[in-house]
CSV table of C-alpha atoms in Angstrom, one decimal:
chain,number,residue,atom,x,y,z
P,1,UNK,CA,-85.2,0.0,-35.6
P,2,UNK,CA,-83.7,-3.1,-35.5
P,3,UNK,CA,-84.4,-6.1,-33.0
P,4,UNK,CA,-81.1,-5.5,-31.2
P,5,UNK,CA,-81.6,-1.7,-30.6
P,6,UNK,CA,-85.4,-2.1,-29.7
P,7,UNK,CA,-84.2,-4.9,-27.1
P,8,UNK,CA,-81.1,-2.7,-25.5
P,9,UNK,CA,-84.0,0.0,-25.3
P,10,UNK,CA,-86.3,-1.9,-23.4
P,11,UNK,CA,-83.7,-3.0,-21.5
P,12,UNK,CA,-82.7,0.7,-21.1
P,13,UNK,CA,-86.2,1.9,-19.6
P,14,UNK,CA,-86.4,-1.0,-17.4
P,15,UNK,CA,-83.3,-0.3,-15.4
P,16,UNK,CA,-84.0,3.0,-15.5
P,17,UNK,CA,-87.2,2.1,-13.9
P,18,UNK,CA,-85.6,0.1,-11.4
P,19,UNK,CA,-83.8,3.0,-10.4
P,20,UNK,CA,-86.3,5.3,-10.5
P,21,UNK,CA,-88.1,2.9,-7.7
P,22,UNK,CA,-85.6,3.4,-5.0
P,23,UNK,CA,-84.4,7.2,-6.0
P,24,UNK,CA,-81.6,8.2,-3.6
P,25,UNK,CA,-81.6,5.8,-1.5
P,26,UNK,CA,-78.9,3.5,-0.3
P,27,UNK,CA,-79.3,-0.5,-1.0
P,28,UNK,CA,-81.0,-2.1,1.7
P,29,UNK,CA,-78.5,-3.8,4.6
P,30,UNK,CA,-79.4,-7.1,6.5
P,31,UNK,CA,-82.0,-6.6,8.8
P,32,UNK,CA,-83.9,-3.8,7.1
P,33,UNK,CA,-87.7,-4.2,6.5
P,34,UNK,CA,-87.9,-3.2,2.9
P,35,UNK,CA,-91.1,-4.5,0.9
P,36,UNK,CA,-91.0,-5.5,-2.7
P,37,UNK,CA,-93.9,-3.6,-3.2
P,38,UNK,CA,-97.3,-2.0,-1.7
P,39,UNK,CA,-100.3,-3.9,-1.3
P,40,UNK,CA,-104.0,-2.8,-0.6
P,41,UNK,CA,-106.1,-4.0,1.5
P,42,UNK,CA,-109.7,-3.5,2.2
P,43,UNK,CA,-110.2,-1.9,5.6
P,44,UNK,CA,-111.8,0.0,8.1
P,45,UNK,CA,-110.9,3.3,8.6
P,46,UNK,CA,-111.5,4.8,11.7
P,47,UNK,CA,-113.6,8.1,12.2
P,48,UNK,CA,-111.0,9.2,14.9
P,49,UNK,CA,-107.7,8.8,13.1
P,50,UNK,CA,-106.3,12.4,12.6
P,51,UNK,CA,-106.7,13.7,9.0
P,52,UNK,CA,-104.2,17.4,9.6
P,53,UNK,CA,-100.8,17.0,8.7
P,54,UNK,CA,-98.2,17.3,11.7
P,55,UNK,CA,-94.6,17.7,11.6
P,56,UNK,CA,-91.9,17.6,14.6
P,57,UNK,CA,-87.8,17.6,14.8
P,58,UNK,CA,-85.3,18.8,17.5
P,59,UNK,CA,-81.7,19.1,17.9
P,60,UNK,CA,-79.7,16.0,19.2
P,61,UNK,CA,-76.6,16.3,21.3
P,62,UNK,CA,-73.6,14.9,19.3
P,63,UNK,CA,-72.8,12.5,22.3
P,64,UNK,CA,-76.0,10.9,22.3
P,65,UNK,CA,-76.2,7.1,22.5
P,66,UNK,CA,-78.1,6.0,19.4
P,67,UNK,CA,-78.9,2.9,17.2
P,68,UNK,CA,-80.4,2.5,13.6
P,69,UNK,CA,-80.5,-1.4,14.3
P,70,UNK,CA,-83.2,-2.3,17.0
P,71,UNK,CA,-81.7,-4.9,19.5
P,72,UNK,CA,-83.4,-8.2,19.2
P,73,UNK,CA,-85.4,-9.2,22.2
P,74,UNK,CA,-83.7,-12.6,23.6
P,75,UNK,CA,-86.1,-14.3,25.4
P,76,UNK,CA,-84.8,-17.0,28.6
P,77,UNK,CA,-86.8,-19.8,30.2
P,78,UNK,CA,-86.2,-22.0,33.0
P,79,UNK,CA,-89.5,-23.3,32.9
P,80,UNK,CA,-92.0,-25.1,30.8
P,81,UNK,CA,-95.8,-25.9,30.5
P,82,UNK,CA,-97.6,-29.5,29.9
P,83,UNK,CA,-101.3,-30.6,29.6
P,84,UNK,CA,-101.6,-33.4,32.1
P,85,UNK,CA,-104.4,-35.6,31.9
P,86,UNK,CA,-106.6,-37.1,35.3
P,87,UNK,CA,-105.3,-40.4,34.8
P,88,UNK,CA,-101.1,-39.3,34.7
P,89,UNK,CA,-101.7,-37.3,37.7
P,90,UNK,CA,-103.4,-40.1,39.8
P,91,UNK,CA,-100.8,-42.0,39.0
P,92,UNK,CA,-97.9,-39.4,39.8
P,93,UNK,CA,-96.7,-37.3,36.7
P,94,UNK,CA,-92.7,-36.7,37.0
P,95,UNK,CA,-91.4,-33.3,37.2
P,96,UNK,CA,-88.1,-33.7,35.7
P,97,UNK,CA,-86.5,-31.0,37.8
P,98,UNK,CA,-83.2,-29.7,37.4
P,99,UNK,CA,-82.7,-27.4,40.7
P,100,UNK,CA,-83.8,-27.4,44.3
P,101,UNK,CA,-86.7,-24.7,44.6
P,102,UNK,CA,-89.1,-25.2,41.8
P,103,UNK,CA,-92.1,-23.4,41.5
P,104,UNK,CA,-95.3,-25.2,40.5
P,105,UNK,CA,-98.5,-24.1,39.3
P,106,UNK,CA,-101.3,-26.2,38.8
P,107,UNK,CA,-104.5,-25.1,36.8
P,108,UNK,CA,-107.6,-26.8,36.1
P,109,UNK,CA,-109.3,-26.9,32.2
P,110,UNK,CA,-113.0,-26.0,32.4
P,111,UNK,CA,-113.7,-29.5,32.2
P,112,UNK,CA,-111.5,-30.5,35.4
P,113,UNK,CA,-111.6,-30.2,38.8
P,114,UNK,CA,-110.1,-28.0,41.0
P,115,UNK,CA,-107.2,-29.3,42.6
P,116,UNK,CA,-107.2,-29.6,46.5
P,117,UNK,CA,-104.0,-29.3,48.6
P,118,UNK,CA,-104.7,-31.9,50.9
P,119,UNK,CA,-105.0,-34.6,48.0
P,120,UNK,CA,-101.7,-33.5,46.6
P,121,UNK,CA,-98.4,-35.9,47.3
P,122,UNK,CA,-94.9,-35.4,46.5
P,123,UNK,CA,-94.1,-39.2,45.1
P,124,UNK,CA,-90.5,-40.2,44.9
P,125,UNK,CA,-90.5,-44.1,44.6
P,126,UNK,CA,-92.3,-45.6,47.4
P,127,UNK,CA,-92.3,-42.5,49.2
P,128,UNK,CA,-95.6,-40.1,49.5
P,129,UNK,CA,-95.6,-36.6,51.1
P,130,UNK,CA,-98.2,-34.8,51.3
P,131,UNK,CA,-97.6,-30.8,50.1
P,132,UNK,CA,-97.9,-29.3,53.7
P,133,UNK,CA,-94.3,-30.8,54.2
P,134,UNK,CA,-93.0,-31.1,50.5
P,135,UNK,CA,-94.2,-27.5,49.8
P,136,UNK,CA,-94.4,-24.1,50.7
P,137,UNK,CA,-96.0,-20.6,49.9
P,138,UNK,CA,-99.0,-22.4,48.8
P,139,UNK,CA,-101.7,-19.9,47.0
P,140,UNK,CA,-104.7,-20.4,45.7
P,141,UNK,CA,-106.2,-18.7,42.6
P,142,UNK,CA,-107.4,-15.7,44.5
P,143,UNK,CA,-103.6,-14.7,46.1
P,144,UNK,CA,-102.4,-15.7,42.5
P,145,UNK,CA,-104.2,-12.7,41.1
P,146,UNK,CA,-103.8,-10.5,44.0
P,147,UNK,CA,-100.5,-11.1,43.2
P,148,UNK,CA,-100.8,-9.8,39.4
P,149,UNK,CA,-101.0,-13.2,37.8
P,150,UNK,CA,-103.5,-14.0,35.4
P,151,UNK,CA,-104.9,-17.9,36.3
P,152,UNK,CA,-107.9,-19.7,36.1
P,153,UNK,CA,-110.2,-20.4,38.6
P,154,UNK,CA,-109.0,-23.2,41.0
P,155,UNK,CA,-105.3,-22.8,40.3
P,156,UNK,CA,-102.9,-23.9,43.2
P,157,UNK,CA,-99.2,-22.7,43.4
P,158,UNK,CA,-96.5,-23.7,45.2
P,159,UNK,CA,-92.8,-23.9,46.0
P,160,UNK,CA,-91.2,-27.2,46.1
P,161,UNK,CA,-89.2,-27.3,49.5
P,162,UNK,CA,-85.4,-28.4,48.7
P,163,UNK,CA,-84.8,-32.2,49.0
P,164,UNK,CA,-87.7,-33.1,47.2
P,165,UNK,CA,-86.2,-31.9,43.5
P,166,UNK,CA,-84.7,-35.6,43.1
P,167,UNK,CA,-87.1,-38.3,40.9
P,168,UNK,CA,-90.2,-36.3,42.3
P,169,UNK,CA,-93.7,-36.8,41.0
P,170,UNK,CA,-97.0,-34.8,41.6
P,171,UNK,CA,-100.3,-37.1,42.3
P,172,UNK,CA,-103.6,-35.6,43.1
P,173,UNK,CA,-105.9,-37.9,44.2
P,174,UNK,CA,-109.5,-38.0,43.0
P,175,UNK,CA,-108.3,-35.9,40.0
P,176,UNK,CA,-110.8,-35.5,37.2
P,177,UNK,CA,-110.4,-34.3,34.0
P,178,UNK,CA,-107.4,-32.2,31.9
P,179,UNK,CA,-104.9,-30.0,33.8
P,180,UNK,CA,-102.2,-27.3,32.7
P,181,UNK,CA,-98.5,-28.1,34.7
P,182,UNK,CA,-96.5,-24.9,35.1
P,183,UNK,CA,-93.2,-25.8,36.2
P,184,UNK,CA,-90.3,-22.8,37.0
P,185,UNK,CA,-87.2,-23.5,37.8
P,186,UNK,CA,-85.6,-19.9,38.9
P,187,UNK,CA,-82.6,-21.9,40.3
P,188,UNK,CA,-81.4,-23.8,37.7
P,189,UNK,CA,-78.3,-23.5,35.3
P,190,UNK,CA,-80.3,-25.3,32.4
P,191,UNK,CA,-81.6,-21.7,30.6
P,192,UNK,CA,-83.3,-22.0,27.1
P,193,UNK,CA,-82.6,-18.9,24.8
P,194,UNK,CA,-85.3,-17.9,22.0
P,195,UNK,CA,-84.7,-15.3,19.5
P,196,UNK,CA,-86.3,-14.1,15.7
P,197,UNK,CA,-83.7,-12.4,13.7
P,198,UNK,CA,-86.2,-9.9,12.8
P,199,UNK,CA,-88.8,-8.4,15.2
P,200,UNK,CA,-91.1,-7.2,12.2
P,201,UNK,CA,-92.0,-8.9,9.0
P,202,UNK,CA,-94.7,-8.4,6.1
P,203,UNK,CA,-97.1,-10.9,5.2
P,204,UNK,CA,-95.0,-13.7,2.9
P,205,UNK,CA,-91.6,-12.9,4.5
P,206,UNK,CA,-90.2,-16.3,6.7
P,207,UNK,CA,-89.7,-16.1,10.2
P,208,UNK,CA,-86.1,-17.4,11.4
P,209,UNK,CA,-85.4,-18.2,15.1
P,210,UNK,CA,-82.2,-19.7,17.3
P,211,UNK,CA,-82.8,-21.6,20.3
P,212,UNK,CA,-79.6,-22.2,22.7
P,213,UNK,CA,-79.7,-24.2,25.3
P,214,UNK,CA,-77.3,-22.9,28.2
P,215,UNK,CA,-75.8,-25.0,30.7
P,216,UNK,CA,-74.4,-28.2,29.1
P,217,UNK,CA,-77.2,-30.1,28.3
P,218,UNK,CA,-78.0,-31.2,24.3
P,219,UNK,CA,-81.4,-30.9,22.7
P,220,UNK,CA,-82.8,-34.5,22.1
P,221,UNK,CA,-86.1,-32.4,20.2
P,222,UNK,CA,-87.2,-29.1,19.3
P,223,UNK,CA,-90.6,-28.3,18.4
P,224,UNK,CA,-92.3,-25.2,18.1
P,225,UNK,CA,-95.3,-23.3,16.5
P,226,UNK,CA,-96.3,-19.7,15.1
P,227,UNK,CA,-99.7,-18.7,16.4
P,228,UNK,CA,-101.9,-15.9,14.8
P,229,UNK,CA,-103.9,-13.6,16.7
P,230,UNK,CA,-107.2,-16.0,15.7
P,231,UNK,CA,-105.4,-18.9,16.8
P,232,UNK,CA,-104.4,-20.5,13.6
P,233,UNK,CA,-101.0,-22.5,14.2
P,234,UNK,CA,-98.3,-23.3,11.9
P,235,UNK,CA,-95.4,-25.6,12.2
P,236,UNK,CA,-92.0,-24.7,12.9
P,237,UNK,CA,-89.1,-26.6,11.0
P,238,UNK,CA,-86.8,-26.8,14.1
P,239,UNK,CA,-83.5,-29.0,13.2
P,240,UNK,CA,-81.2,-29.5,16.7
P,241,UNK,CA,-77.1,-29.9,16.7
P,242,UNK,CA,-76.5,-30.7,20.2
P,243,UNK,CA,-77.4,-27.4,22.7
P,244,UNK,CA,-79.2,-25.4,19.3
P,245,UNK,CA,-81.4,-25.3,17.2
P,246,UNK,CA,-82.6,-23.4,14.1
P,247,UNK,CA,-85.8,-23.2,12.5
P,248,UNK,CA,-88.0,-21.5,10.3
P,249,UNK,CA,-91.8,-20.9,8.8
P,250,UNK,CA,-92.9,-19.0,6.2
P,251,UNK,CA,-96.0,-16.0,7.1
P,252,UNK,CA,-98.3,-17.1,4.6
P,253,UNK,CA,-99.7,-14.0,2.1
P,254,UNK,CA,-103.4,-14.3,3.8
P,255,UNK,CA,-101.9,-13.4,6.9
P,256,UNK,CA,-102.8,-9.7,5.6
P,257,UNK,CA,-106.0,-10.0,7.4
P,258,UNK,CA,-104.3,-10.8,11.1
P,259,UNK,CA,-101.7,-8.6,10.9
P,260,UNK,CA,-100.6,-7.4,14.5
P,261,UNK,CA,-98.6,-9.3,17.3
P,262,UNK,CA,-97.8,-13.3,16.7
P,263,UNK,CA,-96.6,-15.8,19.7
P,264,UNK,CA,-93.9,-17.7,18.9
P,265,UNK,CA,-94.1,-21.0,21.2
P,266,UNK,CA,-91.2,-23.0,21.3
P,267,UNK,CA,-90.2,-26.3,23.3
P,268,UNK,CA,-86.9,-28.5,23.6
P,269,UNK,CA,-86.7,-32.2,25.2
P,270,UNK,CA,-83.2,-32.1,27.0
P,271,UNK,CA,-80.9,-34.4,28.4
P,272,UNK,CA,-77.4,-33.2,30.9
P,273,UNK,CA,-76.3,-37.0,31.3
P,274,UNK,CA,-78.1,-37.9,34.2
P,275,UNK,CA,-81.7,-36.8,33.6
P,276,UNK,CA,-84.1,-35.5,31.2
P,277,UNK,CA,-86.1,-32.5,31.4
P,278,UNK,CA,-88.0,-29.9,28.8
P,279,UNK,CA,-87.7,-26.2,28.4
P,280,UNK,CA,-90.4,-23.8,26.3
P,281,UNK,CA,-89.7,-20.4,25.3
P,282,UNK,CA,-91.9,-17.8,23.6
P,283,UNK,CA,-91.8,-14.6,22.5
P,284,UNK,CA,-94.1,-11.8,20.0
P,285,UNK,CA,-93.0,-11.1,16.6
P,286,UNK,CA,-95.2,-8.3,14.7
P,287,UNK,CA,-96.7,-8.8,11.2
P,288,UNK,CA,-97.3,-5.7,8.9
P,289,UNK,CA,-98.9,-5.3,5.7
P,290,UNK,CA,-96.7,-2.8,3.4
P,291,UNK,CA,-99.9,-0.9,2.5
P,292,UNK,CA,-97.1,2.2,1.2
P,293,UNK,CA,-93.4,1.9,0.4
P,294,UNK,CA,-90.6,4.3,0.3
P,295,UNK,CA,-90.1,5.2,-3.2
P,296,UNK,CA,-87.4,8.0,-2.9
P,297,UNK,CA,-85.8,10.1,-0.7
P,298,UNK,CA,-83.8,13.5,-2.0
P,299,UNK,CA,-82.4,16.3,-0.1
P,300,UNK,CA,-84.0,19.6,-1.3
P,301,UNK,CA,-81.5,22.3,-1.9
P,302,UNK,CA,-84.1,25.0,-1.0
P,303,UNK,CA,-84.9,24.4,2.1
P,304,UNK,CA,-84.3,27.8,3.7
P,305,UNK,CA,-82.2,28.6,7.1
P,306,UNK,CA,-78.5,28.5,7.8
P,307,UNK,CA,-77.3,25.0,8.4
P,308,UNK,CA,-80.8,23.2,8.2
P,309,UNK,CA,-81.6,20.3,6.0
P,310,UNK,CA,-85.0,19.2,4.2
P,311,UNK,CA,-85.1,15.5,3.2
P,312,UNK,CA,-88.7,14.9,0.7
P,313,UNK,CA,-89.5,11.6,1.2
P,314,UNK,CA,-92.1,10.2,-1.6
P,315,UNK,CA,-94.4,7.3,-0.8
P,316,UNK,CA,-96.1,4.5,-2.8
P,317,UNK,CA,-99.3,4.5,-1.5
P,318,UNK,CA,-101.8,1.5,-1.8
P,319,UNK,CA,-104.2,2.0,0.6
P,320,UNK,CA,-105.7,5.2,1.8
P,321,UNK,CA,-104.4,6.1,5.5
P,322,UNK,CA,-102.1,7.9,7.8
P,323,UNK,CA,-98.3,7.6,7.3
P,324,UNK,CA,-95.5,8.9,8.8
P,325,UNK,CA,-92.2,9.1,8.3
P,326,UNK,CA,-89.6,9.6,11.3
P,327,UNK,CA,-85.4,9.7,11.0
P,328,UNK,CA,-82.3,10.8,12.3
P,329,UNK,CA,-79.8,13.0,10.7
P,330,UNK,CA,-75.8,12.4,11.3
P,331,UNK,CA,-73.6,15.0,10.4
P,332,UNK,CA,-69.7,14.9,10.1
P,333,UNK,CA,-67.7,16.0,13.3
P,334,UNK,CA,-64.3,17.7,13.3
P,335,UNK,CA,-62.7,14.4,14.1
P,336,UNK,CA,-64.8,12.9,10.9
P,337,UNK,CA,-66.7,11.0,13.0
P,338,UNK,CA,-70.3,10.6,11.8
P,339,UNK,CA,-73.1,11.9,14.9
P,340,UNK,CA,-76.3,13.0,15.6
P,341,UNK,CA,-77.5,15.8,14.3
P,342,UNK,CA,-81.1,16.0,14.6
P,343,UNK,CA,-84.2,13.8,14.5
P,344,UNK,CA,-87.5,14.7,12.6
P,345,UNK,CA,-91.0,13.1,11.8
P,346,UNK,CA,-93.6,14.0,9.6
P,347,UNK,CA,-97.2,12.3,9.2
P,348,UNK,CA,-100.4,12.8,7.1
P,349,UNK,CA,-103.1,11.7,5.3
P,350,UNK,CA,-103.1,9.8,1.8
P,351,UNK,CA,-104.9,8.3,-0.7
P,352,UNK,CA,-104.0,5.5,-3.1
P,353,UNK,CA,-101.4,6.7,-5.3
P,354,UNK,CA,-98.1,9.2,-5.0
P,355,UNK,CA,-97.4,11.1,-2.0
P,356,UNK,CA,-94.4,13.0,0.1
P,357,UNK,CA,-93.6,13.6,3.1
P,358,UNK,CA,-90.7,16.7,4.5
P,359,UNK,CA,-88.8,16.0,7.2
P,360,UNK,CA,-87.0,19.5,8.3
P,361,UNK,CA,-83.9,19.0,10.3
P,362,UNK,CA,-83.1,21.9,12.4
P,363,UNK,CA,-79.4,22.9,12.6
P,364,UNK,CA,-77.3,20.9,14.9
P,365,UNK,CA,-76.0,23.0,17.9
P,366,UNK,CA,-72.7,21.6,17.4
P,367,UNK,CA,-71.8,22.8,13.7
P,368,UNK,CA,-71.7,19.3,12.1
P,369,UNK,CA,-70.7,19.5,8.2
P,370,UNK,CA,-71.5,17.1,5.4
P,371,UNK,CA,-71.2,14.8,4.4
P,372,UNK,CA,-74.8,14.1,6.4
P,373,UNK,CA,-76.5,10.2,6.3
P,374,UNK,CA,-80.2,9.5,6.9
P,375,UNK,CA,-80.1,6.7,9.7
P,376,UNK,CA,-83.0,4.7,11.3
P,377,UNK,CA,-85.6,5.8,8.7
P,378,UNK,CA,-89.1,4.2,9.2
P,379,UNK,CA,-92.3,4.5,7.8
P,380,UNK,CA,-95.4,3.7,10.1
P,381,UNK,CA,-98.9,3.2,9.3
P,382,UNK,CA,-100.8,5.0,11.7
P,383,UNK,CA,-103.8,3.9,10.6
P,384,UNK,CA,-103.5,0.5,12.3
P,385,UNK,CA,-101.0,1.6,13.9
P,386,UNK,CA,-97.5,-0.5,12.3
P,387,UNK,CA,-94.3,-0.3,10.9
P,388,UNK,CA,-93.9,-1.2,7.3
P,389,UNK,CA,-90.6,0.1,6.2
P,390,UNK,CA,-87.4,0.7,8.3
P,391,UNK,CA,-83.8,1.6,7.0
P,392,UNK,CA,-80.7,1.4,9.1
P,393,UNK,CA,-79.2,3.6,6.4
P,394,UNK,CA,-80.9,5.5,3.8
P,395,UNK,CA,-79.6,8.4,2.5
P,396,UNK,CA,-76.0,10.0,2.2
P,397,UNK,CA,-75.5,13.5,1.2
P,398,UNK,CA,-71.9,14.6,0.2
P,399,UNK,CA,-72.6,18.1,0.4
C-alpha cells in the first residue's frame, strides 16, 4: 500500500468513527446540552438507588402545547444588598433610593450588636427623624420568620414612609461590628434583569450571562461572581454598554467534584441622570458531569404493534449508575404539520461500557403518519440526579 493510499484509508476510518459516535442523531443545535465525551468519576452510590429497569409511555393530544427548548429563567431585581460597617452606620449610610415605599432590612453579622429601633434615624441633610415617624410596618426577627423569611437573629425590617426617599441615609447610634443592609424598592421602575444563556452546563463549559437595566438609567459598573456549592467564587468578566452588560466565566474541570446548583450573583452601579443607585440580581445554574452520553439513536423496525414506534438509544457509560432517557415523538398530521404523538421514558442500571435503552411509543390516537421526529431527548443520571444531555431535535424518521 502506498503512503497516499494508507493516509486515505486512515482518514476514511476516522470519518467513519466520528459518524458512528452519533449514529442516526441530528446535528446538535444552539442551546442543546451535548457532551463531547463521557467522563468517569469516583463516587459513592447510595444503596437506595433502584436497580430494576423501568419504562413508561403515554399518547399525547396533537394540540398539546409542548416545547423542546426550555424557556430560560430571567431574574428581575429592584433591590440590592450591601455590607456596611459600624462607622458608616453611625455617620449615616446613604440609601440611594429611586422611588418611595422602600423596604429596609438591617441584619447584624455574628460580631455585630443587634440594631435597636429606638436608635435608628433617617437622616436628610441636617434633619434626623426617628423611625416611628419615618418608618412603618416595623418587624423584628421573630415576626419576619413567622412571615416565612429566613433572617439573622436580631434583624430588623421596616418600610420607609413616602416623602423620605430623596437623599435619605440610615443612621444607627451605637452601631458595633458589621451589618448586612438589604434594600428593596417594589415601586421603582429601575429594574435589573439577569439571564444565563443556558440553565445547565457541564464542568469545563463557559457560563454566558446577559444583564439589562430597564427604566432609562445607564450602567456605570458591573460585577459578578459564580459561586460553587462549597463557597468557591469565580469572577465574572462583565463589560457594560449603556443599559446592558454581558459577561462570561469558565467552569473549571475540577467542578466535577462540585456538581449541583451554582449561584450566579451580579451587581451594577447605575445612574439615571439625577441620582446614583445600585441593583443586585442573582440566579442559579446547574452544573453536571456527563458520566454517560448518547452514542446513537435508531428506530427498531421490528417493533410489535400496529402504529407503535420503538427507538433504541445507545449509551456510552463511563461511570456506573442508573440512567434514564426520555423523549417526545412527533408525527405528521393530515395538514402536514408535525404535532405531538406520544411521550416515553426508560431507565436502568448500567456498568461502565456500552448500554441501550428503548423508548416504546404507543400509537397516536390522532392517527399520525411519517415522517416522525424524536424531540426533547434527555439523558438523566438518576444516581445524582442530574441532566447530562439534552437535544431539542434528536432523530428524524422518514418512513
